[in-house]
């Protein structure tokens, strides 16, 4: 596997020098200063690429070129945004950056309720707690019909939880859920998210899926011509939030996508933590089935709970079979005759970074380096055994 590292650009607390020190060879980054919907100019792409290469690294994957709400809802300036997306893909191809990660989650990008979940070893992890999410949805946002989205016991617990929360806790929970996490799209205030939810809830899953397919029919031919592969990131978490559509949460979803639009550029990001937050996703089987389309890999682990809650566990100590997953990916690399870019996705907050609010939640240096080192050990061991 090619070891890569997500870097949030020049204002990241983790520097490119740190990336080199961690031992990664590839960088995963995006031009976050460009507004969603606009074209990424070739000059800006080239400048970022040159900076990365000046450290002896390569720009392995773009994560993400965000897909605007206009494109996702096929309303407003969506045609202009698609033309801009096509141009961005052409520019990336011309600059020699050949893999684009993106997602098609409605309204909210990746979502957690707690960014400082204390672990027994005194590190902190990211957590999605169903009771807290329901408390926010039902009692704070007061989304019409919210109660019907949850089983009775969660509705009950959410009410108790809400009653016990003070204003500060409510504000913190709201910020975690709707203000946007690192690299995520969409930052709302309460009225803004209400309006966005209303727009997107009106599309059922099937119509929303058609919006994705329509977007890809427009972009994939351009990507193919430009020598770029698109790698869609799954829903995180992989189930409906706020009663919104979800179209890339399961093996059946990925299968439908690949069958609808057969194209070498129609790729997947195998995010072990996202797909793996559902017990009914067999990740090793998914890698074997979708092997040829996997263009990018996020490796992390989760501990799942009965009600859908989960927290991000140590990379090798959770409900995902990381050794099995890496083994299946190595098989695919052997078949392909080249490496697949992989990044240690998220890490715990520990050491000097704990309590430092400038460190992006999930994207600490030490925690990810710990994860990468553990994953590197697994890869090395499996590769040695194969020789
Ligand atoms: C979370 C990430 C997401 C992901 C985007 C992909 O850590 O996996 O930010 O990059 O959703 O578009």
mmCIF file of C-alpha atoms and ligand atoms in Angstrom:
data_model
loop_
_atom_site.group_PDB
_atom_site.id
_atom_site.type_symbol
_atom_site.label_atom_id
_atom_site.label_comp_id
_atom_site.label_asym_id
_atom_site.label_seq_id
_atom_site.Cartn_x
_atom_site.Cartn_y
_atom_site.Cartn_z
ATOM 1 C CA UNK A 1 0.000 0.000 0.000
ATOM 2 C CA UNK A 2 1.147 3.526 -0.603
ATOM 3 C CA UNK A 3 1.211 5.285 2.759
ATOM 4 C CA UNK A 4 -0.437 8.678 2.501
ATOM 5 C CA UNK A 5 -1.336 11.415 4.934
ATOM 6 C CA UNK A 6 -4.129 13.940 4.916
ATOM 7 C CA UNK A 7 -2.792 17.453 5.044
ATOM 8 C CA UNK A 8 -5.053 20.491 5.387
ATOM 9 C CA UNK A 9 -2.696 22.890 3.667
ATOM 10 C CA UNK A 10 -0.312 25.573 4.884
ATOM 11 C CA UNK A 11 -2.331 26.389 8.025
ATOM 12 C CA UNK A 12 -2.441 22.763 9.231
ATOM 13 C CA UNK A 13 -0.874 22.304 12.679
ATOM 14 C CA UNK A 14 0.770 19.216 11.178
ATOM 15 C CA UNK A 15 3.421 20.261 8.649
ATOM 16 C CA UNK A 16 4.708 18.619 5.500
ATOM 17 C CA UNK A 17 7.932 18.038 7.389
ATOM 18 C CA UNK A 18 5.895 16.070 9.929
ATOM 19 C CA UNK A 19 4.399 14.025 7.089
ATOM 20 C CA UNK A 20 7.886 13.094 5.953
ATOM 21 C CA UNK A 21 8.831 12.239 9.536
ATOM 22 C CA UNK A 22 5.790 9.987 9.838
ATOM 23 C CA UNK A 23 7.152 8.029 6.893
ATOM 24 C CA UNK A 24 4.290 8.608 4.458
ATOM 25 C CA UNK A 25 5.188 9.173 0.816
ATOM 26 C CA UNK A 26 1.922 10.548 -0.481
ATOM 27 C CA UNK A 27 -0.126 13.576 0.494
ATOM 28 C CA UNK A 28 -3.893 13.805 0.455
ATOM 29 C CA UNK A 29 -5.029 17.382 0.296
ATOM 30 C CA UNK A 30 -7.452 19.858 -1.239
ATOM 31 C CA UNK A 31 -7.551 23.515 -2.162
ATOM 32 C CA UNK A 32 -9.844 24.532 0.649
ATOM 33 C CA UNK A 33 -9.482 28.235 -0.123
ATOM 34 C CA UNK A 34 -11.563 27.805 -3.273
ATOM 35 C CA UNK A 35 -15.304 28.079 -2.738
ATOM 36 C CA UNK A 36 -17.383 24.995 -3.429
ATOM 37 C CA UNK A 37 -18.729 25.196 -6.959
ATOM 38 C CA UNK A 38 -15.834 27.253 -8.352
ATOM 39 C CA UNK A 39 -13.104 26.014 -10.702
ATOM 40 C CA UNK A 40 -9.727 25.076 -9.228
ATOM 41 C CA UNK A 41 -7.332 27.071 -11.415
ATOM 42 C CA UNK A 42 -4.431 25.166 -12.902
ATOM 43 C CA UNK A 43 -1.977 27.647 -11.378
ATOM 44 C CA UNK A 44 -3.265 27.008 -7.835
ATOM 45 C CA UNK A 45 -3.106 23.248 -8.357
ATOM 46 C CA UNK A 46 0.431 23.485 -9.727
ATOM 47 C CA UNK A 47 1.554 25.661 -6.825
ATOM 48 C CA UNK A 48 0.212 23.217 -4.218
ATOM 49 C CA UNK A 49 1.763 20.297 -6.089
ATOM 50 C CA UNK A 50 5.132 21.981 -6.231
ATOM 51 C CA UNK A 51 5.044 22.686 -2.513
ATOM 52 C CA UNK A 52 4.293 19.022 -1.772
ATOM 53 C CA UNK A 53 7.003 17.825 -4.128
ATOM 54 C CA UNK A 54 9.576 20.148 -2.567
ATOM 55 C CA UNK A 55 9.410 17.794 0.437
ATOM 56 C CA UNK A 56 10.021 14.737 -1.732
ATOM 57 C CA UNK A 57 6.342 13.785 -1.435
ATOM 58 C CA UNK A 58 3.735 13.256 -4.127
ATOM 59 C CA UNK A 59 0.159 14.565 -4.242
ATOM 60 C CA UNK A 60 -1.495 11.158 -4.271
ATOM 61 C CA UNK A 61 -5.174 11.998 -3.865
ATOM 62 C CA UNK A 62 -7.372 15.070 -3.787
ATOM 63 C CA UNK A 63 -9.688 14.888 -0.807
ATOM 64 C CA UNK A 64 -12.095 16.340 -1.601
ATOM 65 C CA UNK A 65 -13.341 18.264 -4.547
ATOM 66 C CA UNK A 66 -16.650 18.979 -2.805
ATOM 67 C CA UNK A 67 -19.900 18.548 -4.693
ATOM 68 C CA UNK A 68 -22.128 21.564 -4.099
ATOM 69 C CA UNK A 69 -25.632 21.421 -2.684
ATOM 70 C CA UNK A 70 -26.788 22.845 -6.006
ATOM 71 C CA UNK A 71 -25.412 19.780 -7.812
ATOM 72 C CA UNK A 72 -26.728 17.429 -5.153
ATOM 73 C CA UNK A 73 -30.212 18.925 -5.389
ATOM 74 C CA UNK A 74 -30.035 19.653 -9.130
ATOM 75 C CA UNK A 75 -31.308 23.151 -8.561
ATOM 76 C CA UNK A 76 -29.990 26.706 -8.668
ATOM 77 C CA UNK A 77 -26.656 27.095 -10.454
ATOM 78 C CA UNK A 78 -26.068 23.342 -10.750
ATOM 79 C CA UNK A 79 -25.252 23.373 -14.460
ATOM 80 C CA UNK A 80 -22.548 25.997 -13.966
ATOM 81 C CA UNK A 81 -21.198 24.049 -10.992
ATOM 82 C CA UNK A 82 -20.995 20.862 -13.054
ATOM 83 C CA UNK A 83 -19.152 22.667 -15.837
ATOM 84 C CA UNK A 84 -16.764 24.008 -13.183
ATOM 85 C CA UNK A 85 -16.322 20.550 -11.678
ATOM 86 C CA UNK A 86 -15.474 19.188 -15.117
ATOM 87 C CA UNK A 87 -12.898 21.926 -15.588
ATOM 88 C CA UNK A 88 -11.376 21.228 -12.189
ATOM 89 C CA UNK A 89 -11.036 17.563 -13.138
ATOM 90 C CA UNK A 90 -9.383 18.519 -16.434
ATOM 91 C CA UNK A 91 -6.990 20.843 -14.622
ATOM 92 C CA UNK A 92 -6.099 18.172 -12.075
ATOM 93 C CA UNK A 93 -5.450 15.689 -14.882
ATOM 94 C CA UNK A 94 -3.278 18.177 -16.684
ATOM 95 C CA UNK A 95 -1.264 18.784 -13.524
ATOM 96 C CA UNK A 96 -0.831 15.035 -13.085
ATOM 97 C CA UNK A 97 -3.026 14.597 -9.999
ATOM 98 C CA UNK A 98 -5.021 11.504 -10.859
ATOM 99 C CA UNK A 99 -7.382 10.592 -8.022
ATOM 100 C CA UNK A 100 -10.281 12.623 -6.641
ATOM 101 C CA UNK A 101 -12.148 11.646 -3.490
ATOM 102 C CA UNK A 102 -15.614 13.146 -3.106
ATOM 103 C CA UNK A 103 -18.855 12.335 -1.369
ATOM 104 C CA UNK A 104 -22.547 12.652 -2.006
ATOM 105 C CA UNK A 105 -23.922 13.017 1.503
ATOM 106 C CA UNK A 106 -26.881 15.382 1.727
ATOM 107 C CA UNK A 107 -26.695 18.483 3.954
ATOM 108 C CA UNK A 108 -24.142 17.263 6.473
ATOM 109 C CA UNK A 109 -20.744 15.781 5.682
ATOM 110 C CA UNK A 110 -19.209 13.376 8.202
ATOM 111 C CA UNK A 111 -20.859 13.711 11.587
ATOM 112 C CA UNK A 112 -19.967 13.057 15.228
ATOM 113 C CA UNK A 113 -21.577 14.162 18.480
ATOM 114 C CA UNK A 114 -18.491 14.108 20.726
ATOM 115 C CA UNK A 115 -15.000 15.146 19.620
ATOM 116 C CA UNK A 116 -13.297 14.606 22.967
ATOM 117 C CA UNK A 117 -14.553 11.218 24.106
ATOM 118 C CA UNK A 118 -12.331 10.098 26.957
ATOM 119 C CA UNK A 119 -10.813 6.656 26.604
ATOM 120 C CA UNK A 120 -9.573 4.520 29.500
ATOM 121 C CA UNK A 121 -5.960 5.202 28.423
ATOM 122 C CA UNK A 122 -6.580 8.977 28.745
ATOM 123 C CA UNK A 123 -6.483 9.658 25.028
ATOM 124 C CA UNK A 124 -9.524 11.173 23.357
ATOM 125 C CA UNK A 125 -11.523 9.829 20.434
ATOM 126 C CA UNK A 126 -14.391 10.864 18.186
ATOM 127 C CA UNK A 127 -17.763 9.403 18.992
ATOM 128 C CA UNK A 128 -21.233 9.253 17.485
ATOM 129 C CA UNK A 129 -23.787 8.802 20.221
ATOM 130 C CA UNK A 130 -27.283 8.034 18.997
ATOM 131 C CA UNK A 131 -28.992 9.352 22.130
ATOM 132 C CA UNK A 132 -27.254 12.720 21.827
ATOM 133 C CA UNK A 133 -27.987 12.952 18.140
ATOM 134 C CA UNK A 134 -31.680 12.183 18.705
ATOM 135 C CA UNK A 135 -31.797 14.687 21.581
ATOM 136 C CA UNK A 136 -30.490 17.346 19.231
ATOM 137 C CA UNK A 137 -32.785 16.376 16.367
ATOM 138 C CA UNK A 138 -35.971 16.055 18.406
ATOM 139 C CA UNK A 139 -35.553 18.682 21.129
ATOM 140 C CA UNK A 140 -33.139 21.320 19.881
ATOM 141 C CA UNK A 141 -33.709 21.372 16.145
ATOM 142 C CA UNK A 142 -37.317 20.238 16.661
ATOM 143 C CA UNK A 143 -37.406 18.750 13.187
ATOM 144 C CA UNK A 144 -41.018 17.937 12.275
ATOM 145 C CA UNK A 145 -41.520 14.185 12.481
ATOM 146 C CA UNK A 146 -38.113 13.610 14.092
ATOM 147 C CA UNK A 147 -39.461 11.217 16.727
ATOM 148 C CA UNK A 148 -40.571 8.785 14.040
ATOM 149 C CA UNK A 149 -36.949 8.413 12.928
ATOM 150 C CA UNK A 150 -35.940 6.631 16.134
ATOM 151 C CA UNK A 151 -37.038 3.565 18.057
ATOM 152 C CA UNK A 152 -39.120 4.263 21.164
ATOM 153 C CA UNK A 153 -36.323 3.541 23.630
ATOM 154 C CA UNK A 154 -34.022 6.075 21.978
ATOM 155 C CA UNK A 155 -36.775 8.696 21.953
ATOM 156 C CA UNK A 156 -37.183 8.063 25.660
ATOM 157 C CA UNK A 157 -33.479 8.230 26.445
ATOM 158 C CA UNK A 158 -33.065 11.320 24.266
ATOM 159 C CA UNK A 159 -35.674 13.132 26.294
ATOM 160 C CA UNK A 160 -33.967 12.279 29.553
ATOM 161 C CA UNK A 161 -30.614 13.310 28.087
ATOM 162 C CA UNK A 162 -31.979 16.596 26.800
ATOM 163 C CA UNK A 163 -33.505 17.479 30.143
ATOM 164 C CA UNK A 164 -30.149 16.927 31.832
ATOM 165 C CA UNK A 165 -28.178 19.141 29.438
ATOM 166 C CA UNK A 166 -27.318 22.746 30.226
ATOM 167 C CA UNK A 167 -27.147 25.535 27.653
ATOM 168 C CA UNK A 168 -23.413 25.167 27.223
ATOM 169 C CA UNK A 169 -23.668 21.448 26.535
ATOM 170 C CA UNK A 170 -26.443 22.021 24.037
ATOM 171 C CA UNK A 171 -24.369 24.653 22.240
ATOM 172 C CA UNK A 172 -21.357 22.324 22.104
ATOM 173 C CA UNK A 173 -23.455 19.453 20.766
ATOM 174 C CA UNK A 174 -25.017 21.703 18.148
ATOM 175 C CA UNK A 175 -21.619 22.964 17.041
ATOM 176 C CA UNK A 176 -20.267 19.429 16.672
ATOM 177 C CA UNK A 177 -23.233 18.341 14.579
ATOM 178 C CA UNK A 178 -23.972 21.285 12.287
ATOM 179 C CA UNK A 179 -20.914 23.540 12.147
ATOM 180 C CA UNK A 180 -18.862 21.080 10.080
ATOM 181 C CA UNK A 181 -15.858 18.904 10.893
ATOM 182 C CA UNK A 182 -12.385 19.120 9.284
ATOM 183 C CA UNK A 183 -12.502 18.700 5.534
ATOM 184 C CA UNK A 184 -16.261 18.471 5.683
ATOM 185 C CA UNK A 185 -18.689 20.459 3.611
ATOM 186 C CA UNK A 186 -21.570 22.386 4.988
ATOM 187 C CA UNK A 187 -21.560 24.631 8.002
ATOM 188 C CA UNK A 188 -24.945 25.853 9.104
ATOM 189 C CA UNK A 189 -26.779 27.743 11.746
ATOM 190 C CA UNK A 190 -30.020 26.318 13.077
ATOM 191 C CA UNK A 191 -32.327 27.986 10.547
ATOM 192 C CA UNK A 192 -29.958 27.208 7.708
ATOM 193 C CA UNK A 193 -29.854 23.529 8.469
ATOM 194 C CA UNK A 194 -33.631 23.387 8.867
ATOM 195 C CA UNK A 195 -34.037 24.800 5.369
ATOM 196 C CA UNK A 196 -31.421 22.470 3.868
ATOM 197 C CA UNK A 197 -33.016 19.438 5.512
ATOM 198 C CA UNK A 198 -36.386 20.387 4.112
ATOM 199 C CA UNK A 199 -34.995 20.621 0.597
ATOM 200 C CA UNK A 200 -33.121 17.336 0.695
ATOM 201 C CA UNK A 201 -35.645 15.270 2.644
ATOM 202 C CA UNK A 202 -38.074 15.821 -0.213
ATOM 203 C CA UNK A 203 -35.907 13.585 -2.418
ATOM 204 C CA UNK A 204 -36.322 9.978 -1.502
ATOM 205 C CA UNK A 205 -33.315 7.667 -1.758
ATOM 206 C CA UNK A 206 -34.109 6.729 -5.332
ATOM 207 C CA UNK A 207 -34.346 10.260 -6.630
ATOM 208 C CA UNK A 208 -31.236 11.315 -4.746
ATOM 209 C CA UNK A 209 -29.382 8.339 -6.206
ATOM 210 C CA UNK A 210 -30.431 9.540 -9.660
ATOM 211 C CA UNK A 211 -28.851 12.901 -8.861
ATOM 212 C CA UNK A 212 -25.565 11.162 -8.135
ATOM 213 C CA UNK A 213 -25.777 9.097 -11.295
ATOM 214 C CA UNK A 214 -26.619 12.161 -13.396
ATOM 215 C CA UNK A 215 -23.617 13.992 -11.932
ATOM 216 C CA UNK A 216 -21.349 11.058 -12.720
ATOM 217 C CA UNK A 217 -22.650 10.694 -16.264
ATOM 218 C CA UNK A 218 -21.542 14.294 -16.720
ATOM 219 C CA UNK A 219 -18.208 14.073 -14.952
ATOM 220 C CA UNK A 220 -16.854 10.558 -15.566
ATOM 221 C CA UNK A 221 -16.312 10.944 -19.336
ATOM 222 C CA UNK A 222 -14.292 14.075 -18.612
ATOM 223 C CA UNK A 223 -12.344 12.242 -15.902
ATOM 224 C CA UNK A 224 -11.595 9.338 -18.233
ATOM 225 C CA UNK A 225 -10.269 11.700 -20.886
ATOM 226 C CA UNK A 226 -8.191 13.559 -18.292
ATOM 227 C CA UNK A 227 -6.695 10.406 -16.781
ATOM 228 C CA UNK A 228 -8.384 10.982 -13.448
ATOM 229 C CA UNK A 229 -10.292 8.478 -11.323
ATOM 230 C CA UNK A 230 -13.134 9.547 -9.061
ATOM 231 C CA UNK A 231 -13.357 7.726 -5.708
ATOM 232 C CA UNK A 232 -16.591 8.243 -3.836
ATOM 233 C CA UNK A 233 -16.421 8.282 -0.058
ATOM 234 C CA UNK A 234 -19.224 6.420 1.722
ATOM 235 C CA UNK A 235 -21.757 7.970 4.054
ATOM 236 C CA UNK A 236 -20.361 8.622 7.497
ATOM 237 C CA UNK A 237 -22.164 7.422 9.539
ATOM 238 C CA UNK A 238 -23.689 4.893 7.123
ATOM 239 C CA UNK A 239 -27.340 5.452 7.967
ATOM 240 C CA UNK A 240 -29.884 8.210 7.541
ATOM 241 C CA UNK A 241 -29.495 11.370 9.628
ATOM 242 C CA UNK A 242 -32.333 13.880 10.047
ATOM 243 C CA UNK A 243 -34.550 11.664 7.877
ATOM 244 C CA UNK A 244 -32.356 12.479 4.864
ATOM 245 C CA UNK A 245 -31.558 10.163 1.966
ATOM 246 C CA UNK A 246 -28.482 7.962 2.191
ATOM 247 C CA UNK A 247 -27.194 6.314 -0.943
ATOM 248 C CA UNK A 248 -23.729 4.948 -0.225
ATOM 249 C CA UNK A 249 -23.895 3.093 3.058
ATOM 250 C CA UNK A 250 -23.944 -0.588 2.104
ATOM 251 C CA UNK A 251 -22.565 -3.143 -0.334
ATOM 252 C CA UNK A 252 -25.878 -2.989 -2.210
ATOM 253 C CA UNK A 253 -25.434 0.772 -2.642
ATOM 254 C CA UNK A 254 -21.898 0.399 -4.006
ATOM 255 C CA UNK A 255 -23.052 -2.393 -6.327
ATOM 256 C CA UNK A 256 -25.902 -0.239 -7.678
ATOM 257 C CA UNK A 257 -23.489 2.613 -8.354
ATOM 258 C CA UNK A 258 -20.948 0.491 -10.194
ATOM 259 C CA UNK A 259 -23.608 -1.305 -12.207
ATOM 260 C CA UNK A 260 -25.387 1.883 -13.209
ATOM 261 C CA UNK A 261 -22.289 3.531 -14.629
ATOM 262 C CA UNK A 262 -19.617 1.107 -15.767
ATOM 263 C CA UNK A 263 -16.468 3.185 -16.119
ATOM 264 C CA UNK A 264 -12.887 2.716 -15.083
ATOM 265 C CA UNK A 265 -13.100 6.201 -13.584
ATOM 266 C CA UNK A 266 -16.077 5.239 -11.386
ATOM 267 C CA UNK A 267 -14.072 4.413 -8.277
ATOM 268 C CA UNK A 268 -14.671 3.872 -4.596
ATOM 269 C CA UNK A 269 -12.922 5.058 -1.469
ATOM 270 C CA UNK A 270 -12.884 2.056 0.841
ATOM 271 C CA UNK A 271 -13.327 3.832 4.155
ATOM 272 C CA UNK A 272 -13.151 1.047 6.708
ATOM 273 C CA UNK A 273 -14.422 3.247 9.519
ATOM 274 C CA UNK A 274 -17.472 4.481 7.624
ATOM 275 C CA UNK A 275 -18.672 1.237 6.037
ATOM 276 C CA UNK A 276 -17.514 -0.539 9.194
ATOM 277 C CA UNK A 277 -19.844 1.411 11.454
ATOM 278 C CA UNK A 278 -22.548 -1.026 10.299
ATOM 279 C CA UNK A 279 -22.320 -4.604 11.475
ATOM 280 C CA UNK A 280 -23.994 -5.849 8.291
ATOM 281 C CA UNK A 281 -21.204 -4.582 6.035
ATOM 282 C CA UNK A 282 -18.650 -7.371 5.530
ATOM 283 C CA UNK A 283 -15.648 -5.291 4.537
ATOM 284 C CA UNK A 284 -13.435 -8.135 3.368
ATOM 285 C CA UNK A 285 -16.241 -9.424 1.136
ATOM 286 C CA UNK A 286 -16.816 -5.893 -0.175
ATOM 287 C CA UNK A 287 -13.147 -5.489 -1.059
ATOM 288 C CA UNK A 288 -13.201 -8.833 -2.884
ATOM 289 C CA UNK A 289 -16.353 -7.867 -4.778
ATOM 290 C CA UNK A 290 -15.456 -4.274 -5.674
ATOM 291 C CA UNK A 291 -11.693 -4.777 -5.860
ATOM 292 C CA UNK A 292 -11.126 -3.340 -9.329
ATOM 293 C CA UNK A 293 -12.874 -0.057 -8.478
ATOM 294 C CA UNK A 294 -11.162 0.650 -5.166
ATOM 295 C CA UNK A 295 -8.903 3.638 -5.785
ATOM 296 C CA UNK A 296 -8.270 4.934 -2.289
ATOM 297 C CA UNK A 297 -8.392 3.484 1.205
ATOM 298 C CA UNK A 298 -9.062 4.973 4.642
ATOM 299 C CA UNK A 299 -8.030 2.622 7.409
ATOM 300 C CA UNK A 300 -9.490 3.065 10.853
ATOM 301 C CA UNK A 301 -11.493 1.103 13.344
ATOM 302 C CA UNK A 302 -14.671 1.521 15.347
ATOM 303 C CA UNK A 303 -16.396 -0.057 18.316
ATOM 304 C CA UNK A 304 -20.063 -0.395 17.544
ATOM 305 C CA UNK A 305 -22.898 -0.404 20.038
ATOM 306 C CA UNK A 306 -26.385 -1.906 19.801
ATOM 307 C CA UNK A 307 -28.211 1.359 19.064
ATOM 308 C CA UNK A 308 -25.963 2.533 16.200
ATOM 309 C CA UNK A 309 -23.583 4.539 18.387
ATOM 310 C CA UNK A 310 -19.867 3.992 17.908
ATOM 311 C CA UNK A 311 -16.529 5.467 18.819
ATOM 312 C CA UNK A 312 -13.266 5.416 16.951
ATOM 313 C CA UNK A 313 -11.125 2.777 18.582
ATOM 314 C CA UNK A 314 -7.419 1.999 18.220
ATOM 315 C CA UNK A 315 -6.597 1.175 14.619
ATOM 316 C CA UNK A 316 -6.061 -2.512 15.388
ATOM 317 C CA UNK A 317 -8.495 -2.885 18.257
ATOM 318 C CA UNK A 318 -12.093 -2.567 17.167
ATOM 319 C CA UNK A 319 -14.872 -4.406 15.362
ATOM 320 C CA UNK A 320 -13.220 -4.197 11.934
ATOM 321 C CA UNK A 321 -10.935 -7.029 10.885
ATOM 322 C CA UNK A 322 -8.050 -4.786 9.834
ATOM 323 C CA UNK A 323 -5.693 -7.686 9.130
ATOM 324 C CA UNK A 324 -8.285 -9.313 6.865
ATOM 325 C CA UNK A 325 -8.971 -5.985 5.161
ATOM 326 C CA UNK A 326 -5.298 -5.294 4.506
ATOM 327 C CA UNK A 327 -4.832 -8.868 3.234
ATOM 328 C CA UNK A 328 -7.667 -8.462 0.719
ATOM 329 C CA UNK A 329 -6.221 -5.132 -0.427
ATOM 330 C CA UNK A 330 -2.771 -6.653 -0.871
ATOM 331 C CA UNK A 331 -4.334 -9.332 -3.086
ATOM 332 C CA UNK A 332 -5.776 -6.596 -5.254
ATOM 333 C CA UNK A 333 -2.466 -4.758 -5.407
ATOM 334 C CA UNK A 334 -0.799 -7.929 -6.569
ATOM 335 C CA UNK A 335 -3.403 -8.384 -9.282
ATOM 336 C CA UNK A 336 -3.051 -4.754 -10.357
ATOM 337 C CA UNK A 337 0.707 -4.661 -10.135
ATOM 338 C CA UNK A 338 0.744 -1.353 -8.278
ATOM 339 C CA UNK A 339 0.058 0.175 -4.915
ATOM 340 C CA UNK A 340 -3.229 1.673 -3.782
ATOM 341 C CA UNK A 341 -3.012 4.901 -1.753
ATOM 342 C CA UNK A 342 -4.033 4.394 1.855
ATOM 343 C CA UNK A 343 -4.164 6.831 4.703
ATOM 344 C CA UNK A 344 -4.472 6.184 8.410
ATOM 345 C CA UNK A 345 -7.841 7.794 8.895
ATOM 346 C CA UNK A 346 -8.197 9.770 12.100
ATOM 347 C CA UNK A 347 -6.272 9.136 15.252
ATOM 348 C CA UNK A 348 -6.727 9.739 18.913
ATOM 349 C CA UNK A 349 -5.710 12.956 20.583
ATOM 350 C CA UNK A 350 -2.900 12.379 23.045
ATOM 351 C CA UNK A 351 0.358 13.814 24.269
ATOM 352 C CA UNK A 352 0.880 17.530 23.825
ATOM 353 C CA UNK A 353 -1.954 17.794 21.327
ATOM 354 C CA UNK A 354 -4.579 16.918 23.929
ATOM 355 C CA UNK A 355 -6.485 20.075 24.823
ATOM 356 C CA UNK A 356 -4.967 22.050 21.950
ATOM 357 C CA UNK A 357 -7.985 23.486 20.172
ATOM 358 C CA UNK A 358 -5.959 24.258 17.052
ATOM 359 C CA UNK A 359 -5.524 20.560 16.340
ATOM 360 C CA UNK A 360 -8.256 19.371 14.013
ATOM 361 C CA UNK A 361 -10.485 16.765 15.657
ATOM 362 C CA UNK A 362 -9.428 13.326 14.425
ATOM 363 C CA UNK A 363 -6.390 14.719 12.659
ATOM 364 C CA UNK A 364 -3.740 14.829 15.352
ATOM 365 C CA UNK A 365 -0.133 14.111 14.490
ATOM 366 C CA UNK A 366 0.687 11.630 17.247
ATOM 367 C CA UNK A 367 -2.573 9.695 17.058
ATOM 368 C CA UNK A 368 -2.421 9.234 13.322
ATOM 369 C CA UNK A 369 1.256 8.390 13.459
ATOM 370 C CA UNK A 370 0.478 5.716 16.031
ATOM 371 C CA UNK A 371 -2.208 4.360 13.712
ATOM 372 C CA UNK A 372 0.052 4.492 10.693
ATOM 373 C CA UNK A 373 2.862 2.730 12.518
ATOM 374 C CA UNK A 374 0.523 -0.060 13.590
ATOM 375 C CA UNK A 375 -0.893 -0.416 10.092
ATOM 376 C CA UNK A 376 2.607 -0.390 8.634
ATOM 377 C CA UNK A 377 3.430 -3.302 10.906
ATOM 378 C CA UNK A 378 0.436 -5.276 9.647
ATOM 379 C CA UNK A 379 1.287 -4.539 6.012
ATOM 380 C CA UNK A 380 4.912 -5.461 6.530
ATOM 381 C CA UNK A 381 4.059 -8.707 8.277
ATOM 382 C CA UNK A 382 1.544 -9.794 5.652
ATOM 383 C CA UNK A 383 3.882 -8.887 2.810
ATOM 384 C CA UNK A 384 6.730 -10.803 4.447
ATOM 385 C CA UNK A 385 4.566 -13.876 4.845
ATOM 386 C CA UNK A 386 3.674 -13.765 1.161
ATOM 387 C CA UNK A 387 7.249 -13.800 -0.087
HETATM 388 C C1 LIG B 1 -13.454 12.420 7.577
HETATM 389 C C2 LIG B 1 -13.320 12.292 6.154
HETATM 390 C C3 LIG B 1 -14.287 13.140 5.371
HETATM 391 C C4 LIG B 1 -14.117 12.845 3.927
HETATM 392 C C5 LIG B 1 -15.044 13.545 3.015
HETATM 393 C C6 LIG B 1 -14.883 12.975 1.637
HETATM 394 O O1 LIG B 1 -12.494 12.364 8.235
HETATM 395 O O2 LIG B 1 -13.267 10.978 5.794
HETATM 396 O O3 LIG B 1 -13.942 14.474 5.578
HETATM 397 O O4 LIG B 1 -12.865 13.275 3.571
HETATM 398 O O5 LIG B 1 -16.326 13.379 3.437
HETATM 399 O O6 LIG B 1 -15.532 13.777 0.729
#
